[in-house]
PDB file of C-alpha atoms in Angstrom:
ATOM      1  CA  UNK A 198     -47.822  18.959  38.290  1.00 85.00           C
ATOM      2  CA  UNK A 199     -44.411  20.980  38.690  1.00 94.00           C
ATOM      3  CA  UNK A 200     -41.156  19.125  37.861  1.00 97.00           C
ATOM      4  CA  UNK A 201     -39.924  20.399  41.256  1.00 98.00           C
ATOM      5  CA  UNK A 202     -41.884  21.395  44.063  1.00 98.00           C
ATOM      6  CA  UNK A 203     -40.633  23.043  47.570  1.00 98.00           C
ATOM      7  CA  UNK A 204     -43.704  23.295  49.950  1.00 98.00           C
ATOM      8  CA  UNK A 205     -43.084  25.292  53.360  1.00 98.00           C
ATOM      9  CA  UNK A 206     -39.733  24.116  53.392  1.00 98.00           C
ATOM     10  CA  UNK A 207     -38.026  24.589  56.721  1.00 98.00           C
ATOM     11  CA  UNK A 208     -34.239  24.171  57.289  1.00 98.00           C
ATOM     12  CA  UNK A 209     -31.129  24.707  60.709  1.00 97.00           C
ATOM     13  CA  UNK A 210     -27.441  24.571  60.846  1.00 96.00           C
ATOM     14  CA  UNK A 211     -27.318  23.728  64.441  1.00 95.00           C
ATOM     15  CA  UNK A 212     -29.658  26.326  66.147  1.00 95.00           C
ATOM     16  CA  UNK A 213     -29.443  28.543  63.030  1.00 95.00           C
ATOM     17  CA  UNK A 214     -33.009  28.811  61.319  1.00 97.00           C
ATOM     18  CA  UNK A 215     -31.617  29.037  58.154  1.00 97.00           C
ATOM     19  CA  UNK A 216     -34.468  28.281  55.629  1.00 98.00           C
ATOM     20  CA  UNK A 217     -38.036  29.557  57.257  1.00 97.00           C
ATOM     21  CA  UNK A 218     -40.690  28.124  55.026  1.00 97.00           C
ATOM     22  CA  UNK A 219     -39.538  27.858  51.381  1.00 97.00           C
ATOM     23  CA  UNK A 220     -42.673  27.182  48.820  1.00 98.00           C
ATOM     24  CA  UNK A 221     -41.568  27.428  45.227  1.00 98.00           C
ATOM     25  CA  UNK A 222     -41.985  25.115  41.677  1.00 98.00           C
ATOM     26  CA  UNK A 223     -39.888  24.955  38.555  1.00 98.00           C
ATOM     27  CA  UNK A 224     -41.817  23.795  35.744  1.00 98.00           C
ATOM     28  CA  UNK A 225     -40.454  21.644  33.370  1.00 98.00           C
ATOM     29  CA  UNK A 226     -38.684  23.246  30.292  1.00 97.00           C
ATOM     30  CA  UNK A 227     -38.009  26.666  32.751  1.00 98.00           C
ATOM     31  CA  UNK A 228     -35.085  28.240  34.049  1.00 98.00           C
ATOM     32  CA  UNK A 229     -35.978  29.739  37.552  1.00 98.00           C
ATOM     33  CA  UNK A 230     -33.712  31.841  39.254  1.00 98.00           C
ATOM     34  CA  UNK A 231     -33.156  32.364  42.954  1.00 97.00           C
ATOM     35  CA  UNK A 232     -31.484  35.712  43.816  1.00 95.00           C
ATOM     36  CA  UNK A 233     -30.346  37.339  47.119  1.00 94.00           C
ATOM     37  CA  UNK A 234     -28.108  38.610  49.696  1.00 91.00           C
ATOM     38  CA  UNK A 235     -25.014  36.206  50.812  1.00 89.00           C
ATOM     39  CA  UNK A 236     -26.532  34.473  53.446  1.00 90.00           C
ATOM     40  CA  UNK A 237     -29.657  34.838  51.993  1.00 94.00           C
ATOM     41  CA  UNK A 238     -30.559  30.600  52.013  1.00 96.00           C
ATOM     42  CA  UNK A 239     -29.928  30.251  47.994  1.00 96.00           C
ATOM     43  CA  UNK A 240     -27.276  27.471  48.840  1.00 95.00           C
ATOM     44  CA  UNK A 241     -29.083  26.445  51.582  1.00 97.00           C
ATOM     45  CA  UNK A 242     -32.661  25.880  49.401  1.00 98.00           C
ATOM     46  CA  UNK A 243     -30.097  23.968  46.459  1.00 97.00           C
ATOM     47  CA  UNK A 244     -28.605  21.463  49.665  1.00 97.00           C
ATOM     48  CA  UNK A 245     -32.101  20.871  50.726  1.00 98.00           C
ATOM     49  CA  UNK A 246     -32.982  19.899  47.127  1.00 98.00           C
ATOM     50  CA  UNK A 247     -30.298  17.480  47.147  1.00 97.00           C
ATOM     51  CA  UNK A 248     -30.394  16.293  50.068  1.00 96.00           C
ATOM     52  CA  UNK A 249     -27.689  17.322  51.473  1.00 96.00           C
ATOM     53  CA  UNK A 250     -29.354  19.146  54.445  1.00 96.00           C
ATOM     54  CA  UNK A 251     -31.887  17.358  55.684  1.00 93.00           C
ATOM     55  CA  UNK A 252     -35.174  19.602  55.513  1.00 96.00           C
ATOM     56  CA  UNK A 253     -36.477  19.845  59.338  1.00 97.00           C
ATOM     57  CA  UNK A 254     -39.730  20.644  58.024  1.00 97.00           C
ATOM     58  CA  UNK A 255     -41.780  20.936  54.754  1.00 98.00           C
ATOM     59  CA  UNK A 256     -41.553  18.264  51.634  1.00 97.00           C
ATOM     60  CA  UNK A 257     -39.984  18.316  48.557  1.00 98.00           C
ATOM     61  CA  UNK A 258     -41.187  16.693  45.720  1.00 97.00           C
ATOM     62  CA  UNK A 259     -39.094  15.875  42.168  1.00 97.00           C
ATOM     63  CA  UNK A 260     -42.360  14.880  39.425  1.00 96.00           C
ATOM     64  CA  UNK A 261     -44.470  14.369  42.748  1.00 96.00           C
ATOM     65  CA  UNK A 262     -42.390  11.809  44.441  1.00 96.00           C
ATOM     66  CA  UNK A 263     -41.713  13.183  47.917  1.00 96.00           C
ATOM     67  CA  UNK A 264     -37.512  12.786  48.251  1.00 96.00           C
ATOM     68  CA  UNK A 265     -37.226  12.300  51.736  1.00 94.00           C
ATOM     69  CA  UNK A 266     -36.339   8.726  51.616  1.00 91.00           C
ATOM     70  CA  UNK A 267     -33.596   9.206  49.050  1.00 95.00           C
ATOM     71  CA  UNK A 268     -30.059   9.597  49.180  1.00 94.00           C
ATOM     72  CA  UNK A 269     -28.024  12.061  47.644  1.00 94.00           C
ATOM     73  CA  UNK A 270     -26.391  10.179  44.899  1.00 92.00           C
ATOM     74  CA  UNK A 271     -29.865   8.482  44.374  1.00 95.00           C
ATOM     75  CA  UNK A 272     -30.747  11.636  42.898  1.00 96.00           C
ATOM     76  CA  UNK A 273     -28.996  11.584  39.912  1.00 94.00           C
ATOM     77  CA  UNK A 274     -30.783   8.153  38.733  1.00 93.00           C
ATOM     78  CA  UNK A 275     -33.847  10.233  39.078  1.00 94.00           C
ATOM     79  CA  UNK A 276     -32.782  12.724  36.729  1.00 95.00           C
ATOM     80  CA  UNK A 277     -31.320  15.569  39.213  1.00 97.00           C
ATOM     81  CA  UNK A 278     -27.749  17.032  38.555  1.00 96.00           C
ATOM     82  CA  UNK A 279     -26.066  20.149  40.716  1.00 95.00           C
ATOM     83  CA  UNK A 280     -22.920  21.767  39.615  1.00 95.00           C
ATOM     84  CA  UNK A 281     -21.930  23.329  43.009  1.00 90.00           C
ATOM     85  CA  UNK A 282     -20.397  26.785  44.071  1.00 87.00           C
ATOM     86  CA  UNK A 283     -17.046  26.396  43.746  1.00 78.00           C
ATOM     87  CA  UNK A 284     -16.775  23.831  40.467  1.00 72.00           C
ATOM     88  CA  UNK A 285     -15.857  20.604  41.886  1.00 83.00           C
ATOM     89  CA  UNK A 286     -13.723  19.312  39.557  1.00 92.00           C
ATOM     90  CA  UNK A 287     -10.990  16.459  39.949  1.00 93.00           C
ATOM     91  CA  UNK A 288      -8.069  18.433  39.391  1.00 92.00           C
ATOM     92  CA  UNK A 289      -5.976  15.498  39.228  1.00 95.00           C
ATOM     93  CA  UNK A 290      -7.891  13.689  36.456  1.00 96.00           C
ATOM     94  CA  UNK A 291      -8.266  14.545  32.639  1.00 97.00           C
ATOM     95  CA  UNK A 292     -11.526  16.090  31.466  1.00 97.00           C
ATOM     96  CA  UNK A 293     -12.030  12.997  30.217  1.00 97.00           C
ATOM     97  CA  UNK A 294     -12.092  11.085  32.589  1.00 96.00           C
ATOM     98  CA  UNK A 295     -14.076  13.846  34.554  1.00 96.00           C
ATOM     99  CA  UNK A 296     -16.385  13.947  32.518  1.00 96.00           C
ATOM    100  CA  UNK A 297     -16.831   9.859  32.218  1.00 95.00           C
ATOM    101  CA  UNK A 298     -17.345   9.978  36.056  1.00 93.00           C
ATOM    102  CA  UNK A 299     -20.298  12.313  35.733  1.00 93.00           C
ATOM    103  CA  UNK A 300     -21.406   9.470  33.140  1.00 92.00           C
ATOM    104  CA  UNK A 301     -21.000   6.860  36.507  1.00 86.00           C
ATOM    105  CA  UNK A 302     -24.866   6.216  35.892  1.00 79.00           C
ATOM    106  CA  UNK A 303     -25.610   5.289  32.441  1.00 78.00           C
ATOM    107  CA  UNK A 304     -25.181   1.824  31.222  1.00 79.00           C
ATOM    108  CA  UNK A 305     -25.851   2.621  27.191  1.00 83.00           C
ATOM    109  CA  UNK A 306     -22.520   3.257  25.721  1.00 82.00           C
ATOM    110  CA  UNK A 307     -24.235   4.364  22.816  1.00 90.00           C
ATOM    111  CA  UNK A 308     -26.314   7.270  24.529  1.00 89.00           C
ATOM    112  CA  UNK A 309     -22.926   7.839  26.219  1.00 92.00           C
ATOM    113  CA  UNK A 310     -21.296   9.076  22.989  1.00 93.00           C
ATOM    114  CA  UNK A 311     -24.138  11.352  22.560  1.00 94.00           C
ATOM    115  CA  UNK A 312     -24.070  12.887  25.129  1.00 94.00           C
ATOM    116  CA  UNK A 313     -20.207  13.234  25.435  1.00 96.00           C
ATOM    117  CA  UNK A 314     -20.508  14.688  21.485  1.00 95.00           C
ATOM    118  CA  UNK A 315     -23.245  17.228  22.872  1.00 95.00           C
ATOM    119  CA  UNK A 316     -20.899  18.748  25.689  1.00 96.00           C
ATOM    120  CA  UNK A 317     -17.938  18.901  23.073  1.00 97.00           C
ATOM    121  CA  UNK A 318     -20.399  20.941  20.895  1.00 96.00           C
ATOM    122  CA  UNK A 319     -21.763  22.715  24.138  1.00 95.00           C
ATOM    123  CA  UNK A 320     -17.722  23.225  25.114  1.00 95.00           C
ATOM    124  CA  UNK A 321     -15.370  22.703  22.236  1.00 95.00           C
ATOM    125  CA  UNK A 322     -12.445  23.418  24.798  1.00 94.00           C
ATOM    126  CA  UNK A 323     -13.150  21.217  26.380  1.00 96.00           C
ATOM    127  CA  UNK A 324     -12.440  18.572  23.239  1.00 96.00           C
ATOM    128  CA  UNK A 325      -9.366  20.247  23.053  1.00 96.00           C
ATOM    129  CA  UNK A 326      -8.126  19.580  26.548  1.00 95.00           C
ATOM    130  CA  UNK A 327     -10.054  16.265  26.413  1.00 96.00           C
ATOM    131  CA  UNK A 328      -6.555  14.513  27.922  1.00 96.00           C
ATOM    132  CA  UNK A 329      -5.353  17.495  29.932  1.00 96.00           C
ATOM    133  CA  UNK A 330      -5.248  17.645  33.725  1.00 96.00           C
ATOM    134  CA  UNK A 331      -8.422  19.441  35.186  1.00 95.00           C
ATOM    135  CA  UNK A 332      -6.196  21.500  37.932  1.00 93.00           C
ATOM    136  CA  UNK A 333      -4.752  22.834  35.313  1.00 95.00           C
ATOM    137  CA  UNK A 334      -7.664  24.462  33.222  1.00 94.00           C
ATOM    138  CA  UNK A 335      -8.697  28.152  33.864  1.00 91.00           C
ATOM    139  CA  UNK A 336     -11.450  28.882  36.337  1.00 89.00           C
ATOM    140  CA  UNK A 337     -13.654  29.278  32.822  1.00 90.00           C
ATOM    141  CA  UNK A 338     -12.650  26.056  31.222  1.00 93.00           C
ATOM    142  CA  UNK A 339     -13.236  24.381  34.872  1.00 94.00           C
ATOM    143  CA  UNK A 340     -16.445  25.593  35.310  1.00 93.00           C
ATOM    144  CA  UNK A 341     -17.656  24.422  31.361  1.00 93.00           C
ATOM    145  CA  UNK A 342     -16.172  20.960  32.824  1.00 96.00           C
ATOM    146  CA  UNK A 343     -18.358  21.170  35.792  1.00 96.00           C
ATOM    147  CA  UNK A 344     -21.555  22.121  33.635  1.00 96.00           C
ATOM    148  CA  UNK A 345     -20.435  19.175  31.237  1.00 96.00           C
ATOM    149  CA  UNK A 346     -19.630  16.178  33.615  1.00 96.00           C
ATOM    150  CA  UNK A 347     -23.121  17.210  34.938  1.00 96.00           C
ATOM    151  CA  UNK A 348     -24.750  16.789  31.728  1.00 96.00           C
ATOM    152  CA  UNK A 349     -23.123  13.615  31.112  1.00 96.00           C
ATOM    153  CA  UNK A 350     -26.095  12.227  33.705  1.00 94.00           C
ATOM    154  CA  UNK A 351     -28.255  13.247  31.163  1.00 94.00           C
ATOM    155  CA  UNK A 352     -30.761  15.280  34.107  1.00 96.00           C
ATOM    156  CA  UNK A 353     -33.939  16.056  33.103  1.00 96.00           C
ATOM    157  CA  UNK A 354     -33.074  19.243  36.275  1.00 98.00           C
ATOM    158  CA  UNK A 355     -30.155  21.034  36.351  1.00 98.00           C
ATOM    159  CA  UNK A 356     -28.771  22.957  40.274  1.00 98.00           C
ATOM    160  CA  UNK A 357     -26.296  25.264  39.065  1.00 97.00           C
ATOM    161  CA  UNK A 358     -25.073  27.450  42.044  1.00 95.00           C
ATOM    162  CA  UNK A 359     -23.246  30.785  41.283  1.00 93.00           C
ATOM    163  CA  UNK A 360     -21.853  29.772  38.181  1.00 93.00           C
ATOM    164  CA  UNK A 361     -20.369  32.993  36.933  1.00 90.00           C
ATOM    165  CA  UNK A 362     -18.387  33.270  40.337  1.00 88.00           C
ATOM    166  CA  UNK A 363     -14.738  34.903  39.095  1.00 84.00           C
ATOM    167  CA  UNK A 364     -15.016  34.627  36.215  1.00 86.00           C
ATOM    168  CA  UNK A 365     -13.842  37.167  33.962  1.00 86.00           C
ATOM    169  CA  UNK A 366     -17.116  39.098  32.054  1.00 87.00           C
ATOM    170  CA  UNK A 367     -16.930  38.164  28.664  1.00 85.00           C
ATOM    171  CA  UNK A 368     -16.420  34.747  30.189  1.00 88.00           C
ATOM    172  CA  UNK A 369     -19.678  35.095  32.178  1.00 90.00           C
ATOM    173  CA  UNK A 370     -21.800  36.316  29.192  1.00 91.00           C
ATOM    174  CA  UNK A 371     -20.879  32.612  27.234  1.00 92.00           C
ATOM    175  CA  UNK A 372     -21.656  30.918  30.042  1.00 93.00           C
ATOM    176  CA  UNK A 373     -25.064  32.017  30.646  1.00 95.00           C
ATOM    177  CA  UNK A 374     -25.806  31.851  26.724  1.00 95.00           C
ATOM    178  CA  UNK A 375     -24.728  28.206  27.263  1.00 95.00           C
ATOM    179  CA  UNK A 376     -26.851  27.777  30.037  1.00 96.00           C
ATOM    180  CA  UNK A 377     -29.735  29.162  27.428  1.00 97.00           C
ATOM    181  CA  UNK A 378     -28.628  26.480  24.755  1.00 97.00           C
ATOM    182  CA  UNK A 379     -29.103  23.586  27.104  1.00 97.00           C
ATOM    183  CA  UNK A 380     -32.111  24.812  28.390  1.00 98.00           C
ATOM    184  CA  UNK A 381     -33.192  25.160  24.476  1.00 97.00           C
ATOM    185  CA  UNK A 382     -31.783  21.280  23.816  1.00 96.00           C
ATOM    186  CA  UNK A 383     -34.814  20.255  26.879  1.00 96.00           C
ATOM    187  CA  UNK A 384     -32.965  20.581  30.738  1.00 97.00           C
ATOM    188  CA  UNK A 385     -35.098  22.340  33.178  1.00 98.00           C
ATOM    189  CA  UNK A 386     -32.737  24.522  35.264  1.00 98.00           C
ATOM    190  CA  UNK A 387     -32.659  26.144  38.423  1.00 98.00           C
ATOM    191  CA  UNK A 388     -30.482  28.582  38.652  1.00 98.00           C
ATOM    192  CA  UNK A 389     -28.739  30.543  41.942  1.00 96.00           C
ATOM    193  CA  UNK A 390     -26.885  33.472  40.826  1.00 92.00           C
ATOM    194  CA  UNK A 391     -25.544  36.661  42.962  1.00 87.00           C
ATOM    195  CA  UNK A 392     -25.243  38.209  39.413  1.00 90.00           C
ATOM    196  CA  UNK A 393     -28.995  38.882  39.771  1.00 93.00           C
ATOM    197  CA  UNK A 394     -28.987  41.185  36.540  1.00 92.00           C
ATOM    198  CA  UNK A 395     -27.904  38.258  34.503  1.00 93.00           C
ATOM    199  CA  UNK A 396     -29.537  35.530  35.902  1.00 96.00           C
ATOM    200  CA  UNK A 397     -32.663  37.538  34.913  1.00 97.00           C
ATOM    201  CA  UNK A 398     -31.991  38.439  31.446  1.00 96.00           C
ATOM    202  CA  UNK A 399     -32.270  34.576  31.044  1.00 97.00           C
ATOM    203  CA  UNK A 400     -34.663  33.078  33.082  1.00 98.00           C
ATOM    204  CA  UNK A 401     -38.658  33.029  32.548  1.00 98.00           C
ATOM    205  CA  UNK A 402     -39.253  33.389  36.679  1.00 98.00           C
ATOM    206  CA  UNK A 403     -37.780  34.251  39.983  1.00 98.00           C
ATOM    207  CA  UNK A 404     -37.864  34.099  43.567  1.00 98.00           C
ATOM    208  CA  UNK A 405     -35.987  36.351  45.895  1.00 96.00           C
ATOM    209  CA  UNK A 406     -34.555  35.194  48.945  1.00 96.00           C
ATOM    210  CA  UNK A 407     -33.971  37.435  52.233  1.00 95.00           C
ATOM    211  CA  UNK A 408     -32.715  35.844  55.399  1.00 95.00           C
ATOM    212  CA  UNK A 409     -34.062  32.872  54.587  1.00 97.00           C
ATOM    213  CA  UNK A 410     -37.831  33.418  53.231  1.00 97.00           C
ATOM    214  CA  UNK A 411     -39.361  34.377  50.043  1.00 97.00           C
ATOM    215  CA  UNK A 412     -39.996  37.973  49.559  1.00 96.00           C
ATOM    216  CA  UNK A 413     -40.647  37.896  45.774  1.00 96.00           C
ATOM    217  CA  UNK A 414     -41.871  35.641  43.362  1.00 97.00           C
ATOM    218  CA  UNK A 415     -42.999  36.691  39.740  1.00 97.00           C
ATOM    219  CA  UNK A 416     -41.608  36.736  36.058  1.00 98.00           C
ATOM    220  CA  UNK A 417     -37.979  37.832  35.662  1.00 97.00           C
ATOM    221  CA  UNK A 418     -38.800  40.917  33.626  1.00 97.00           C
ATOM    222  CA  UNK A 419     -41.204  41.897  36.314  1.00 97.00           C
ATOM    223  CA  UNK A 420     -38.765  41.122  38.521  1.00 97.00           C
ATOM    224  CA  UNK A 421     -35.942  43.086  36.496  1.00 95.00           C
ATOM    225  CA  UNK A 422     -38.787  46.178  36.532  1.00 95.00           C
ATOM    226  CA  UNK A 423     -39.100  46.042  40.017  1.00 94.00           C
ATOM    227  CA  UNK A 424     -37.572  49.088  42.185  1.00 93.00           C
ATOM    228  CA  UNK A 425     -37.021  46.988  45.288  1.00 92.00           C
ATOM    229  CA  UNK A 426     -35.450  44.609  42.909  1.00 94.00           C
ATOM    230  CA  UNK A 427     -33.658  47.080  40.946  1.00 93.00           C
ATOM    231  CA  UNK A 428     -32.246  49.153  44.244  1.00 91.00           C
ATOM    232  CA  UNK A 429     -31.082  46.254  46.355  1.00 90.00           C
ATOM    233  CA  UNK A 430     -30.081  43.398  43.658  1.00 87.00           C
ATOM    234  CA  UNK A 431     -29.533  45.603  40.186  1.00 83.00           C
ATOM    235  CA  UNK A 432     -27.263  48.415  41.577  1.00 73.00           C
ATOM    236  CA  UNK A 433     -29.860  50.983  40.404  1.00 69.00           C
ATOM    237  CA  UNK A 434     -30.747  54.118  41.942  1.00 58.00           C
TER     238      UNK A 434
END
């Protein structure tokens, strides 16, 4: 049984048919990678996961339970995190206290300081700014915070969407080898990245999304050895 498992997944904003039969699993202890176009229905699939777009047809299932009947903040008790496009962080709050709030679930203060002692090691910066003002970190520093107040739930999946968006390169490169540690430390991760090249340098599979459906689905480096893939996604001719 899959950790996570989409089956003919169908999806609308208003009379938009934006999601036209998703069917995909992660497996525990992978990191799967969705790549396409903007507009392709990457956001859209992570929303539907979460339940924040109601799927208008299709089932999704998190270790077999069908998550129709839960909430989106339910989600996280069952071991789901998402860091979202965009970072989310309270700007006007400390990283501390950021990262406490992704913490909001967890009752064992003792597990608590393991977990806050794992980000610091995942994102020493981040113990440095520990009392500083999130609004005021750099886009890279914010999006470490995001990653980390999302690991404070201590999720046994991890929805990261586009997290390399502006940053600088060398910035993007220690993110993703960060995304490898946690995935090392035991997180299952799904990953949607428009930087499709190195999204698949780390993952073990893929999907590719156009227009909503599933044209692809195979290991990344088949994926990365793919001319369809390599034209339209990889910039090569």
């Amino acid at each position: 049984m899959a950790l996570l498992e989409l089956h003919d997944v169908h999806a609308y904003y208003g009379n938009i048919h934006a999601l036209k039969g998703i069917s995909m699993t992660v497996e525990k202890g992978e990191i799967v990678t969705l790549i396409g176009a903007n507009g392709a229905g990457k956001t859209t699939t992570l929303r539907v996961i979460t339940r924040l777009l109601p799927a208008a047809k299709g089932k999704v299932l998190f270790e077999g339970e069908d998550l129709a009947n839960y909430r989106t903040h339910e989600l996280v008790y069952r071991g789901m995190a998402m860091v979202p496009e965009g970072r989310g962080v309270f700007s006007r709050l400390t990283v501390m206290e950021n990262l406490e709030l992704g913490a909001y679930s967890r009752t064992n203060r003792q597990e608590f300081k393991e977990d806050l002692e794992r980000v610091f090691e995942l994102f020493p910066r981040l113990k440095e700014r520990a009392n500083q003002k999130a609004g005021t970190l750099s886009g890279g520093e914010q999006q470490m915070l995001a990653i980390g107040r999302a690991l404070m739930s201590r999720p046994r999946v991890l929805l990261l969407d586009e997290p390399s968006m502006g940053l600088a390169p060398i910035l993007v490169e220690s993110i993703f080898e960060i995304i490898q540690e946690i995935n090392r430390q035991g997180t299952t991760i799904l990953l949607v990245e428009q930087n499709a090249l190195m999204a698949l340098s780390i993952a073990h599979r893929g999907y590719v999304l156009r227009t909503g459906e599933i044209v692809l689905a195979d290991t990344a480096e088949n994926l990365r050895n793919n001319e369809m893939v390599q034209k339209t996604y990889l910039g090569m001719e």
